[in-house]
Structure formats: C-alpha cells, structure tokens
PDB file of C-alpha atoms in Angstrom:
ATOM      1  CA  MET A  30       5.114  32.351 -14.322  1.00  0.00           C
ATOM      2  CA  ALA A  31       1.401  31.635 -13.863  1.00  0.00           C
ATOM      3  CA  VAL A  32       0.023  31.848 -10.344  1.00  0.00           C
ATOM      4  CA  PRO A  33      -0.754  28.295  -9.112  1.00  0.00           C
ATOM      5  CA  LEU A  34      -4.300  27.077  -8.820  1.00  0.00           C
ATOM      6  CA  VAL A  35      -5.589  25.205  -5.766  1.00  0.00           C
ATOM      7  CA  ALA A  36      -7.672  22.013  -5.960  1.00  0.00           C
ATOM      8  CA  ALA A  37      -8.862  19.277  -3.635  1.00  0.00           C
ATOM      9  CA  ALA A  38      -8.118  15.694  -4.642  1.00  0.00           C
ATOM     10  CA  PRO A  39     -11.342  14.135  -5.974  1.00  0.00           C
ATOM     11  CA  ALA A  40     -12.941  11.175  -4.215  1.00  0.00           C
ATOM     12  CA  ASP A  41     -13.522   9.329  -7.479  1.00  0.00           C
ATOM     13  CA  ASP A  42     -10.602   8.123  -9.615  1.00  0.00           C
ATOM     14  CA  ALA A  43     -12.981   7.875 -12.581  1.00  0.00           C
ATOM     15  CA  ALA A  44     -13.758  11.608 -12.524  1.00  0.00           C
ATOM     16  CA  GLU A  45     -13.039  13.185 -15.910  1.00  0.00           C
ATOM     17  CA  THR A  46     -12.577  16.724 -14.605  1.00  0.00           C
ATOM     18  CA  ILE A  47     -11.629  18.490 -11.399  1.00  0.00           C
ATOM     19  CA  THR A  48     -12.316  22.032 -10.250  1.00  0.00           C
ATOM     20  CA  ALA A  49      -9.422  24.259  -9.214  1.00  0.00           C
ATOM     21  CA  TYR A  50      -9.522  27.841  -7.946  1.00  0.00           C
ATOM     22  CA  ASP A  51      -7.304  30.834  -8.557  1.00  0.00           C
ATOM     23  CA  SER A  52      -6.322  33.525  -6.061  1.00  0.00           C
ATOM     24  CA  HIS A  53      -9.524  35.435  -6.843  1.00  0.00           C
ATOM     25  CA  GLY A  54     -11.752  32.458  -6.103  1.00  0.00           C
ATOM     26  CA  ARG A  55     -12.608  31.838  -9.744  1.00  0.00           C
ATOM     27  CA  ALA A  56     -13.236  28.229 -10.699  1.00  0.00           C
ATOM     28  CA  HIS A  57     -11.244  26.489 -13.439  1.00  0.00           C
ATOM     29  CA  THR A  58     -12.159  23.090 -14.879  1.00  0.00           C
ATOM     30  CA  LEU A  59      -9.150  20.827 -15.454  1.00  0.00           C
ATOM     31  CA  ASP A  60      -8.816  17.495 -17.224  1.00  0.00           C
ATOM     32  CA  ALA A  61      -8.364  14.856 -14.550  1.00  0.00           C
ATOM     33  CA  ARG A  62      -6.239  12.665 -16.843  1.00  0.00           C
ATOM     34  CA  GLU A  63      -3.985  15.222 -18.526  1.00  0.00           C
ATOM     35  CA  VAL A  64      -1.385  17.038 -16.438  1.00  0.00           C
ATOM     36  CA  PRO A  65      -2.117  20.790 -16.749  1.00  0.00           C
ATOM     37  CA  GLN A  66       0.466  23.264 -18.007  1.00  0.00           C
ATOM     38  CA  ARG A  67      -0.327  25.609 -15.133  1.00  0.00           C
ATOM     39  CA  PRO A  68       0.953  24.648 -11.663  1.00  0.00           C
ATOM     40  CA  VAL A  69      -1.675  23.311  -9.263  1.00  0.00           C
ATOM     41  CA  TYR A  70      -1.505  22.868  -5.500  1.00  0.00           C
ATOM     42  CA  VAL A  71      -3.494  19.759  -4.529  1.00  0.00           C
ATOM     43  CA  VAL A  72      -4.911  19.322  -1.025  1.00  0.00           C
ATOM     44  CA  ASP A  73      -5.056  15.677   0.038  1.00  0.00           C
ATOM     45  CA  ILE A  74      -4.269  13.397   2.982  1.00  0.00           C
ATOM     46  CA  ASP A  75      -0.873  11.707   3.435  1.00  0.00           C
ATOM     47  CA  VAL A  76      -1.774   8.447   1.697  1.00  0.00           C
ATOM     48  CA  SER A  77       1.561   6.756   2.413  1.00  0.00           C
ATOM     49  CA  LYS A  78       0.987   7.097   6.168  1.00  0.00           C
ATOM     50  CA  ALA A  79      -2.645   6.050   5.787  1.00  0.00           C
ATOM     51  CA  LEU A  80      -1.606   2.943   3.852  1.00  0.00           C
ATOM     52  CA  ALA A  81       1.030   1.947   6.410  1.00  0.00           C
ATOM     53  CA  ALA A  82      -1.528   2.225   9.194  1.00  0.00           C
ATOM     54  CA  GLY A  83      -4.142   0.413   7.127  1.00  0.00           C
ATOM     55  CA  LEU A  84      -1.871  -2.519   6.360  1.00  0.00           C
ATOM     56  CA  GLY A  85      -1.241  -2.815  10.079  1.00  0.00           C
ATOM     57  CA  VAL A  86      -5.001  -3.118  10.606  1.00  0.00           C
ATOM     58  CA  LEU A  87      -5.213  -5.778   7.883  1.00  0.00           C
ATOM     59  CA  ARG A  88      -2.407  -7.853   9.405  1.00  0.00           C
ATOM     60  CA  ALA A  89      -3.908  -7.644  12.880  1.00  0.00           C
ATOM     61  CA  GLU A  90      -7.378  -8.623  11.643  1.00  0.00           C
ATOM     62  CA  PHE A  91      -6.050 -11.460   9.476  1.00  0.00           C
ATOM     63  CA  ALA A  92      -4.124 -12.860  12.441  1.00  0.00           C
ATOM     64  CA  LYS A  93      -7.153 -12.448  14.709  1.00  0.00           C
ATOM     65  CA  HIS A  94      -9.334 -14.488  12.371  1.00  0.00           C
ATOM     66  CA  GLY A  95      -6.683 -17.104  11.675  1.00  0.00           C
ATOM     67  CA  VAL A  96      -5.994 -16.296   8.027  1.00  0.00           C
ATOM     68  CA  ALA A  97      -2.447 -15.094   8.691  1.00  0.00           C
ATOM     69  CA  ALA A  98      -1.358 -17.313  11.560  1.00  0.00           C
ATOM     70  CA  PRO A  99       2.400 -17.470  12.185  1.00  0.00           C
ATOM     71  CA  ARG A 100       4.167 -20.679  11.329  1.00  0.00           C
ATOM     72  CA  PRO A 101       4.845 -22.920  14.345  1.00  0.00           C
ATOM     73  CA  GLN A 102       8.469 -22.733  15.439  1.00  0.00           C
ATOM     74  CA  ALA A 103       8.803 -26.505  15.189  1.00  0.00           C
ATOM     75  CA  GLN A 104       7.953 -26.300  11.502  1.00  0.00           C
ATOM     76  CA  GLN A 105      10.776 -23.899  10.632  1.00  0.00           C
ATOM     77  CA  ALA A 106      13.065 -25.186   7.909  1.00  0.00           C
ATOM     78  CA  ALA A 107      16.631 -25.884   8.941  1.00  0.00           C
ATOM     79  CA  GLY A 108      18.942 -23.022   8.008  1.00  0.00           C
ATOM     80  CA  GLY A 109      16.306 -20.723   6.533  1.00  0.00           C
ATOM     81  CA  TRP A 110      13.351 -20.655   4.149  1.00  0.00           C
ATOM     82  CA  TRP A 111      12.553 -20.370   0.460  1.00  0.00           C
ATOM     83  CA  SER A 112      10.913 -17.282  -1.004  1.00  0.00           C
ATOM     84  CA  THR A 113       9.884 -15.795  -4.324  1.00  0.00           C
ATOM     85  CA  ARG A 114      11.642 -12.495  -4.936  1.00  0.00           C
ATOM     86  CA  VAL A 115      10.496  -9.754  -7.336  1.00  0.00           C
ATOM     87  CA  THR A 116      13.525  -8.573  -9.313  1.00  0.00           C
ATOM     88  CA  SER A 117      11.699  -6.131 -11.612  1.00  0.00           C
ATOM     89  CA  VAL A 118       8.141  -4.891 -12.066  1.00  0.00           C
ATOM     90  CA  GLU A 119       6.221  -2.460 -14.274  1.00  0.00           C
ATOM     91  CA  LEU A 120       2.603  -1.294 -14.418  1.00  0.00           C
ATOM     92  CA  ALA A 121       0.869   0.020 -17.522  1.00  0.00           C
ATOM     93  CA  ASP A 122      -1.659   1.917 -15.391  1.00  0.00           C
ATOM     94  CA  ASP A 123      -1.247   2.384 -11.654  1.00  0.00           C
ATOM     95  CA  GLU A 124      -4.919   3.470 -11.418  1.00  0.00           C
ATOM     96  CA  GLU A 125      -3.836   6.834  -9.993  1.00  0.00           C
ATOM     97  CA  PRO A 126      -4.662  10.120 -11.815  1.00  0.00           C
ATOM     98  CA  TRP A 127      -2.113  12.955 -11.761  1.00  0.00           C
ATOM     99  CA  VAL A 128      -4.101  14.894  -9.165  1.00  0.00           C
ATOM    100  CA  LYS A 129      -3.594  12.110  -6.604  1.00  0.00           C
ATOM    101  CA  GLY A 130       0.203  12.154  -6.939  1.00  0.00           C
ATOM    102  CA  ASP A 131       2.271   8.987  -6.513  1.00  0.00           C
ATOM    103  CA  ALA A 132       0.513   5.638  -6.367  1.00  0.00           C
ATOM    104  CA  GLU A 133       0.433   3.674  -3.104  1.00  0.00           C
ATOM    105  CA  VAL A 134       0.593   0.027  -4.106  1.00  0.00           C
ATOM    106  CA  TYR A 135       0.393  -3.120  -2.009  1.00  0.00           C
ATOM    107  CA  THR A 136      -0.119  -6.800  -2.778  1.00  0.00           C
ATOM    108  CA  LEU A 137      -2.235  -9.439  -1.062  1.00  0.00           C
ATOM    109  CA  VAL A 138      -0.481 -12.823  -1.314  1.00  0.00           C
ATOM    110  CA  THR A 139      -2.870 -15.720  -0.774  1.00  0.00           C
ATOM    111  CA  GLY A 140      -2.696 -19.480  -0.512  1.00  0.00           C
ATOM    112  CA  PHE A 141      -3.360 -22.273   1.964  1.00  0.00           C
ATOM    113  CA  GLY A 142      -1.474 -22.149   5.242  1.00  0.00           C
ATOM    114  CA  LEU A 143       0.046 -25.134   6.981  1.00  0.00           C
ATOM    115  CA  ASP A 144      -3.197 -25.548   8.938  1.00  0.00           C
ATOM    116  CA  GLY A 145      -5.123 -26.014   5.686  1.00  0.00           C
ATOM    117  CA  LYS A 146      -6.921 -22.672   6.016  1.00  0.00           C
ATOM    118  CA  ALA A 147      -6.784 -19.929   3.414  1.00  0.00           C
ATOM    119  CA  ARG A 148      -4.314 -17.234   4.466  1.00  0.00           C
ATOM    120  CA  VAL A 149      -3.383 -13.731   3.321  1.00  0.00           C
ATOM    121  CA  ASP A 150      -0.067 -11.935   3.666  1.00  0.00           C
ATOM    122  CA  THR A 151       0.244  -8.221   2.897  1.00  0.00           C
ATOM    123  CA  VAL A 152       3.255  -6.853   1.020  1.00  0.00           C
ATOM    124  CA  ASP A 153       3.779  -3.090   0.831  1.00  0.00           C
ATOM    125  CA  MET A 154       5.334  -1.829  -2.430  1.00  0.00           C
ATOM    126  CA  PRO A 155       6.031   1.864  -1.697  1.00  0.00           C
ATOM    127  CA  TYR A 156       8.476   2.224  -4.588  1.00  0.00           C
ATOM    128  CA  LEU A 157       5.789   1.634  -7.263  1.00  0.00           C
ATOM    129  CA  ASN A 158       5.086   5.337  -7.666  1.00  0.00           C
ATOM    130  CA  SER A 159       4.440   5.703 -11.394  1.00  0.00           C
ATOM    131  CA  ASP A 160       3.144   3.665 -14.297  1.00  0.00           C
ATOM    132  CA  GLY A 161       5.328   3.054 -17.330  1.00  0.00           C
ATOM    133  CA  VAL A 162       8.477   2.844 -15.169  1.00  0.00           C
ATOM    134  CA  VAL A 163      10.438  -0.365 -14.557  1.00  0.00           C
ATOM    135  CA  TYR A 164      11.449  -0.795 -10.908  1.00  0.00           C
ATOM    136  CA  TYR A 165      14.095  -3.213  -9.607  1.00  0.00           C
ATOM    137  CA  PRO A 166      13.181  -3.829  -5.956  1.00  0.00           C
ATOM    138  CA  ASN A 167      14.584  -7.324  -5.238  1.00  0.00           C
ATOM    139  CA  GLN A 168      11.688  -7.575  -2.798  1.00  0.00           C
ATOM    140  CA  ILE A 169      10.457 -10.793  -1.223  1.00  0.00           C
ATOM    141  CA  LEU A 170       6.881 -11.409  -2.304  1.00  0.00           C
ATOM    142  CA  VAL A 171       6.107 -14.927  -1.030  1.00  0.00           C
ATOM    143  CA  ASN A 172       7.465 -16.637   2.082  1.00  0.00           C
ATOM    144  CA  TRP A 173       6.930 -20.284   1.176  1.00  0.00           C
ATOM    145  CA  SER A 174       7.417 -21.469   4.746  1.00  0.00           C
ATOM    146  CA  ASN A 175       3.926 -20.097   5.434  1.00  0.00           C
ATOM    147  CA  TYR A 176       2.176 -22.223   2.816  1.00  0.00           C
ATOM    148  CA  LYS A 177       1.098 -25.835   2.513  1.00  0.00           C
ATOM    149  CA  TYR A 178       1.195 -26.051  -1.267  1.00  0.00           C
ATOM    150  CA  ASN A 179       3.784 -25.017  -3.823  1.00  0.00           C
ATOM    151  CA  LEU A 180       1.389 -22.438  -5.278  1.00  0.00           C
ATOM    152  CA  ALA A 181       0.147 -19.013  -4.225  1.00  0.00           C
ATOM    153  CA  ASP A 182      -1.736 -16.093  -5.793  1.00  0.00           C
ATOM    154  CA  ALA A 183      -1.032 -12.357  -5.714  1.00  0.00           C
ATOM    155  CA  VAL A 184      -3.573  -9.524  -5.985  1.00  0.00           C
ATOM    156  CA  MET A 185      -2.051  -6.069  -6.454  1.00  0.00           C
ATOM    157  CA  MET A 186      -4.056  -3.075  -5.235  1.00  0.00           C
ATOM    158  CA  GLU A 187      -3.633   0.702  -5.128  1.00  0.00           C
ATOM    159  CA  ASP A 188      -4.949   2.776  -2.234  1.00  0.00           C
ATOM    160  CA  ASP A 189      -6.232   6.352  -2.325  1.00  0.00           C
ATOM    161  CA  GLY A 190      -6.378   6.945   1.405  1.00  0.00           C
ATOM    162  CA  ASP A 191     -10.096   6.529   2.003  1.00  0.00           C
ATOM    163  CA  THR A 192     -10.114   2.774   2.508  1.00  0.00           C
ATOM    164  CA  ASN A 193     -11.912   1.355   5.529  1.00  0.00           C
ATOM    165  CA  TYR A 194      -9.332  -1.340   6.255  1.00  0.00           C
ATOM    166  CA  GLN A 195     -11.371  -2.783   9.096  1.00  0.00           C
ATOM    167  CA  ALA A 196     -14.257  -3.424   6.710  1.00  0.00           C
ATOM    168  CA  LEU A 197     -11.881  -4.702   4.014  1.00  0.00           C
ATOM    169  CA  ALA A 198     -10.318  -7.187   6.430  1.00  0.00           C
ATOM    170  CA  GLN A 199     -13.722  -8.409   7.573  1.00  0.00           C
ATOM    171  CA  ALA A 200     -14.939  -8.838   3.987  1.00  0.00           C
ATOM    172  CA  LEU A 201     -11.849 -10.788   2.992  1.00  0.00           C
ATOM    173  CA  THR A 202     -11.775 -13.039   6.039  1.00  0.00           C
ATOM    174  CA  THR A 203     -15.494 -13.787   5.737  1.00  0.00           C
ATOM    175  CA  ALA A 204     -14.963 -14.914   2.151  1.00  0.00           C
ATOM    176  CA  LEU A 205     -11.739 -16.857   2.713  1.00  0.00           C
ATOM    177  CA  LEU A 206     -12.920 -18.712   5.804  1.00  0.00           C
ATOM    178  CA  THR A 207     -15.637 -20.353   3.707  1.00  0.00           C
ATOM    179  CA  ILE A 208     -13.010 -21.951   1.444  1.00  0.00           C
ATOM    180  CA  THR A 209     -11.735 -25.275   2.716  1.00  0.00           C
ATOM    181  CA  ASP A 210      -8.687 -27.283   1.769  1.00  0.00           C
ATOM    182  CA  GLN A 211      -9.762 -30.044  -0.609  1.00  0.00           C
ATOM    183  CA  GLY A 212      -6.342 -31.691  -0.722  1.00  0.00           C
ATOM    184  CA  ALA A 213      -5.320 -29.708  -3.806  1.00  0.00           C
ATOM    185  CA  TYR A 214      -4.524 -26.078  -4.488  1.00  0.00           C
ATOM    186  CA  ILE A 215      -7.459 -23.774  -5.255  1.00  0.00           C
ATOM    187  CA  PRO A 216      -6.801 -20.280  -6.709  1.00  0.00           C
ATOM    188  CA  LEU A 217      -8.055 -17.587  -4.335  1.00  0.00           C
ATOM    189  CA  VAL A 218      -7.840 -14.476  -6.515  1.00  0.00           C
ATOM    190  CA  ASN A 219     -11.498 -14.560  -7.523  1.00  0.00           C
ATOM    191  CA  ALA A 220     -12.614 -14.940  -3.912  1.00  0.00           C
ATOM    192  CA  ILE A 221     -10.663 -11.841  -2.911  1.00  0.00           C
ATOM    193  CA  LEU A 222     -11.945  -9.716  -5.782  1.00  0.00           C
ATOM    194  CA  ALA A 223     -15.529 -10.857  -5.182  1.00  0.00           C
ATOM    195  CA  ALA A 224     -15.274  -9.951  -1.490  1.00  0.00           C
ATOM    196  CA  ILE A 225     -14.492  -6.289  -2.170  1.00  0.00           C
ATOM    197  CA  PRO A 226     -17.746  -4.263  -2.101  1.00  0.00           C
ATOM    198  CA  THR A 227     -18.765  -2.982  -5.542  1.00  0.00           C
ATOM    199  CA  SER A 228     -18.970   0.628  -4.336  1.00  0.00           C
ATOM    200  CA  TRP A 229     -15.306   0.584  -3.351  1.00  0.00           C
ATOM    201  CA  TRP A 230     -14.154   0.270  -6.948  1.00  0.00           C
ATOM    202  CA  THR A 231     -14.936   3.955  -7.483  1.00  0.00           C
ATOM    203  CA  ASP A 232     -12.031   4.927  -5.248  1.00  0.00           C
ATOM    204  CA  ASP A 233     -10.874   3.145  -2.086  1.00  0.00           C
ATOM    205  CA  PRO A 234      -8.813   0.081  -3.069  1.00  0.00           C
ATOM    206  CA  ASP A 235      -8.273   0.073  -6.843  1.00  0.00           C
ATOM    207  CA  TYR A 236      -7.603  -3.260  -8.449  1.00  0.00           C
ATOM    208  CA  VAL A 237      -4.306  -3.138 -10.364  1.00  0.00           C
ATOM    209  CA  ASP A 238      -3.618  -6.723 -11.482  1.00  0.00           C
ATOM    210  CA  SER A 239      -3.362 -10.299 -10.272  1.00  0.00           C
ATOM    211  CA  TRP A 240      -1.074 -13.269 -10.684  1.00  0.00           C
ATOM    212  CA  TYR A 241      -2.450 -16.794 -10.432  1.00  0.00           C
ATOM    213  CA  THR A 242      -0.513 -19.891  -9.345  1.00  0.00           C
ATOM    214  CA  LEU A 243       2.912 -18.533  -8.559  1.00  0.00           C
ATOM    215  CA  ALA A 244       5.185 -21.492  -7.836  1.00  0.00           C
ATOM    216  CA  ARG A 245       8.325 -21.602  -5.715  1.00  0.00           C
ATOM    217  CA  SER A 246      10.349 -22.653  -8.749  1.00  0.00           C
ATOM    218  CA  ASP A 247       9.069 -19.814 -10.981  1.00  0.00           C
ATOM    219  CA  SER A 248      11.813 -17.752 -12.566  1.00  0.00           C
ATOM    220  CA  GLY A 249      11.520 -15.054 -15.199  1.00  0.00           C
ATOM    221  CA  ARG A 250       8.743 -12.804 -16.417  1.00  0.00           C
ATOM    222  CA  ARG A 251       5.136 -13.311 -15.298  1.00  0.00           C
ATOM    223  CA  ASN A 252       2.431 -11.165 -16.920  1.00  0.00           C
ATOM    224  CA  GLY A 253      -0.560 -10.145 -14.828  1.00  0.00           C
ATOM    225  CA  ALA A 254      -3.927 -11.733 -15.597  1.00  0.00           C
ATOM    226  CA  ALA A 255      -5.476  -8.324 -16.327  1.00  0.00           C
ATOM    227  CA  GLY A 256      -2.664  -7.370 -18.702  1.00  0.00           C
ATOM    228  CA  ASN A 257      -1.924  -4.262 -16.674  1.00  0.00           C
ATOM    229  CA  GLY A 258       1.452  -5.257 -15.275  1.00  0.00           C
ATOM    230  CA  TRP A 259       4.313  -7.707 -15.332  1.00  0.00           C
ATOM    231  CA  MET A 260       7.043  -8.745 -12.969  1.00  0.00           C
ATOM    232  CA  THR A 261      10.112 -10.932 -13.098  1.00  0.00           C
ATOM    233  CA  VAL A 262      10.587 -13.293 -10.196  1.00  0.00           C
ATOM    234  CA  GLU A 263      13.175 -15.771  -8.956  1.00  0.00           C
ATOM    235  CA  PRO A 264      13.472 -18.343  -6.161  1.00  0.00           C
ATOM    236  CA  TYR A 265      15.519 -16.962  -3.263  1.00  0.00           C
ATOM    237  CA  PHE A 266      16.654 -18.823  -0.150  1.00  0.00           C
ATOM    238  CA  VAL A 267      16.720 -16.690   2.997  1.00  0.00           C
ATOM    239  CA  GLU A 268      19.454 -18.048   5.235  1.00  0.00           C
ATOM    240  CA  GLN A 269      19.372 -17.872   9.008  1.00  0.00           C
ATOM    241  CA  PHE A 270      22.302 -16.342  10.889  1.00  0.00           C
TER     242      PHE A 270
END
C-alpha cells in the first residue's frame, strides 16, 4: 500500500491542481478535480462546526436588522401552520472538490414578512454531502406563517469554512432593506446574489442554485433556475400539540 501524501485544503475551489507532500518532503502535484489513486491526508478546518456557528451569526444579525423578525403571537394560526417540505433533492454539482470533503449546504429562504419588509430565514441542509446522490430529508423549507404573500424564493449555498458571516449578513440586510413592499410579490433572489461580494465567489459561499416563486400549494418536482439541482416539495401542515 502506498504511503499517504499530506496536503492542505486549497483556498480556491477553482484551483486546477493542489500540492501534496510525501514523507520525505517531496512535492507532488495532484488534479484538484479527479480523486487520486494514492491516499491523501487533507488538513482543513471543521467546516460543519464553522457553518453551524456562522448560521447562528446570520440569524442573529437578520433579527437585529429586522429581516427575520419573529411572527407576533397574536398572528399565529389556530392549530398550527402551513409549510413547504422537501421530500427529495439532488445536486448535479455541489461546488465542492474532492479535497474539501463533504459539502456543507444551506439555503436562504426569502420573501416579504408580515410587516411588509423583506425577510430571510436560514435552513441548514447537513445531509447534502455529495453531488449525484438523491436525498430524502422530509425537511421543512418554508414556514408560511412568517410570510405575507403566498410566494417565497430559495437560494442554496455551499460553505467552505472561510466565510465572514458578519460581513455576509450586513451585505444581505443592506440590500434587502432597500426593497419595499409594493403590494405584490417581488422575487428577491437577484438581490441576494448581487449583494454577495464578487471576490467571495472564489471560495467562501459558493452559489449552488436558486428557486424562484415557491408557492404554498406547490407539489412535485421543481428544477433550480441554474439547472444545477432539483427538489420535490409538498405542502405540509405542522399541527400544534
């Protein structure tokens, strides 16, 4: 059995090669897209823990700036609330090269809150580890009790562990707070994508795909706008105890 090489995870997902070292310190150039035949130890941060902490920062910042305000108790629907549930999902490319290991995917769900302001809800999708695999999570994606209109958007992202979530939250809230309710639904996907600094597309949050105008009544397969993923959804009523 070949002695494993050692490599550091690259900062750029677009890198075509990575450098690994053997036990004698000799450098070996590896294809960043093709899994090598020889075993490789990769040194990287724990991205799953970084993502969990980062999503906490996003939620706190969104709430602070009023783009993720909780629904008033008096507005709660009797007996529960309607949601959109993801029953299956698959990605063609999770934007994660082999050297980075499993993907760390999350989704930003956006729409207009009951106060008429644009809002964002974060949904962690830790099971979406690999592309080309169909997952069956039965996960709630949209809580319709948070939204004024019967439409919402979803932007799916993949994190590599270097994201400045404080800066991401500020960029998103700055963009969304400029959008006002005009009495009709306005898609917010483009505003979110435009708010992400251009330099971040090299690594930090990778854009995976987006879904425009999800409705509460939607049922069945919905293809992503970028053609990189699909999911099947269904209306689901969450009953109170």
